[in-house]
Amino acid sequence: MSTPKILILGGGYGGLMTAVRLQKQLNHNEAEVTLVNKHDYHYFTTWLHEPAAGTKDPEKCRVDIESILDTNKIKFVKGTVSEIKREQKTAVLDSGEQLAYDYLVIGLGSEPETFGIQGLKEHAYSIRSINSVREIREHIEYCFAKFKNERRPELLTFIVGGAGFTGIEFVGELSDRVPELCAEFDIEPSNVKIYNIEAAPTVLPGFDPDLVNYAMDVLGRKGVTFKISTPIKECTPEGVVLADGEEIKSSTVVWTGGVRGNSIIENAGFETMRGRVKVDPYLHAPGHDDVFIVGDGALIINEEINRPYPPTAQIAIQQGENLGDNLVALVRGGSELKPFVPSLKGTVASLGKNEAIGLVGDKKIYGSTAALMKKIIDNRSLFLLGGLPLVMKKVKL
Amino acid sequence: MSTPKILILGGGYGGLMTAVRLQKQLNHNEAEVTLVNKHDYHYFTTWLHEPAAGTKDPEKCRVDIESILDTNKIKFVKGTVSEIKREQKTAVLDSGEQLAYDYLVIGLGSEPETFGIQGLKEHAYSIRSINSVREIREHIEYCFAKFKNERRPELLTFIVGGAGFTGIEFVGELSDRVPELCAEFDIEPSNVKIYNIEAAPTVLPGFDPDLVNYAMDVLGRKGVTFKISTPIKECTPEGVVLADGEEIKSSTVVWTGGVRGNSIIENAGFETMRGRVKVDPYLHAPGHDDVFIVGDGALIINEEINRPYPPTAQIAIQQGENLGDNLVALVRGGSELKPFVPSLKGTVASLGKNEAIGLVGDKKIYGSTAALMKKIIDNRSLFLLGGLPLVMKKVKL
């Protein structure tokens, strides 16, 4: 019998963690493992609000995949997946190359969910990759430089659609960056407006109201104007039109209102809900013993509240660990797989420099304590993915 | 008799040098001297190609006027001049404030000369102020970030119109910056095109052909494509149309093709040629004993070649020195004024890092020798304007 082929699509938290786990446990020739990724680097998606606002160097938010993988054990292919052919058990890259698999791991991440809001796809930025956040940062700086010459208020009006995790964390960073940009470009800070617009009746829907109030208070004092219970009706090249008819002119609309699974999954014929596949306890796509899904593409219901777990880095990493172990068992002919059980360590949202809110277990935390906890969580992800060497390179102090 | 009022409009090389010279020589109450400037800083116009390309921090190219002027002796007004009323002997600011003078010094600098080329004013950048070069720099960086996502070639096509001093120096800096930007944004350098387009049959018209060849050779090797004898017919939002019908798509057109005197001068009724006033040997506007013009607004013929001296920082500084001395003589009741005689110390054009060409006297200089000479010239201007303290702060090493 030939060596089984494990093909991992995507080098995000879930896919990369699966690869790392396989690399640690598999012996030579037990399996042929290939990781395919669009870039030759992995990036820390949960940090991207920082380089987007310009408060962190994007270089600090990515790491070469080959510095984490032992390429004697795991083959790395830089390429963009365009299609999965379930029947032929292959994935097709946009170079035309076809990669065959015995076991497939889909970790292709997410796409912005626009909920049918017109113009959002065309005119709004989203915080989704190193390339996208570099463009957001440069665009913001360009608007400041341009305002100094043209004085058009929309150049310094920033609209963030969505006040979930990413939206809140981004306005926190942006409001920290504004005073620096004003100083750099000789601009009076009162010219800058930051709006955070949310359709739900609260920011951070689902979060504890005490924490929500604390967050709104901190961000409000930093200059963020919230508009809650306010759906965006349309995004145009000039700004946004709200459901109540109000128009806000803005050169910069950043959409953080939601994500859906990568459309390659549904195009391959898997059954999805908002692009995500309701996986079984072993992360199988239903009816496919040879296909596993990790990260943003996997939908798992939290039975306690009968709602899906949010797509987080924490869960993606845990899925990678679980799946890595199960794949080792499979290639060794085992049939006993470990079910995946998420272990929620806590949730912390940054509100900018030295400010955050969070829940650790049942405990609410605020301010500098929460900010410290956030850094610990971020550094722990680094450790899980790349061990101490990665922590040393990219550590958050 | 009341204290004579000396009003200096503009804090560029000419106006600021006049003020510095007055401050050094006038005793308390001999004259009431006021300097008006749009910004509370002076900037080094001849260095602006560097921050425009992003190879130098714009902060290094400006200095607070109040750190150079002794405000016990010279009054500083931050304001934008909108009009000069010769009959009433006043200057009007756009705040509405009117400033009376007995002696007026006009050092209002230049405006881009577009030679009637359509669309240039609307769609091209020009290298003319701290504010304008910050916008150029940010625009260039934004184009790199955007290209990574959109791949449109015009985003990395840079067109510099005019291959005079500023044009050549700017493409020199830009070609130095490109490899840095490519590394920062993960872009293959072959995607970047820099065109320098000149209507005259040579770059650096009027320069020695050996120097011109050296410059074209150095810049060509750095990736600059020259198009000489090629007038630009039109500038559009999409790029330029050349006189021969060729269209080059580009998101960034920088016009360096020429300057004219500030239009306030001609609007005030002074007789001008391309906005410049042919001043007498004492820098008087013809027929006006009380009005002097320094810098880019003053036209002086070089009798040797029967052509006007180019508007340079060197000449503006010398005019300020001369005029300062003459104004001191005037307020002391003297009638013997010193005629202004330009003293040309040499001309050096930078071609980027450690490369330049120049003429010092009759001697041609090249490469690192010329680059060193350029720095000496730049540091000498600093010394003349602000003494050693300014050299220490902004020195070029």
Short mmCIF file of C-alpha atoms in Angstrom, two decimals, chain B residues 19-20 26 31 44 56 68 81 147 156 187 192 203 210 221 223 237 269 281 288-289 298 340-341 352 361-362 366 376:
data_model
loop_
_atom_site.label_atom_id
_atom_site.label_comp_id
_atom_site.label_asym_id
_atom_site.label_seq_id
_atom_site.Cartn_x
_atom_site.Cartn_y
_atom_site.Cartn_z
CA ALA B 19 14.56 89.34 7.88
CA VAL B 20 17.63 87.64 9.35
CA LEU B 26 18.93 97.07 13.15
CA ALA B 31 12.24 100.06 12.10
CA PHE B 44 13.96 74.02 2.29
CA LYS B 56 13.81 61.88 3.77
CA ILE B 68 15.33 81.62 13.57
CA VAL B 81 -1.42 87.01 1.65
CA PHE B 147 -1.25 47.41 -6.57
CA LEU B 156 3.11 51.43 -10.41
CA ILE B 187 6.29 43.44 -5.06
CA VAL B 192 7.50 49.51 -11.51
CA VAL B 203 17.36 66.52 -20.16
CA ASP B 210 29.01 65.40 -20.63
CA ARG B 221 20.66 52.12 -14.90
CA GLY B 223 15.37 52.12 -14.08
CA PRO B 237 -7.19 61.24 -14.49
CA GLY B 269 -0.68 95.43 -11.20
CA PRO B 281 19.77 96.44 -9.71
CA HIS B 288 8.34 101.62 -7.08
CA ASP B 289 11.00 102.88 -4.69
CA ALA B 298 12.35 88.54 -9.32
CA PHE B 340 22.73 93.28 -6.38
CA VAL B 341 25.31 91.14 -8.14
CA GLY B 352 19.97 60.01 -5.70
CA GLY B 361 33.27 77.28 -11.73
CA ASP B 362 34.29 75.64 -15.00
CA TYR B 366 30.53 63.65 -11.01
CA ILE B 376 28.12 71.13 1.39
#
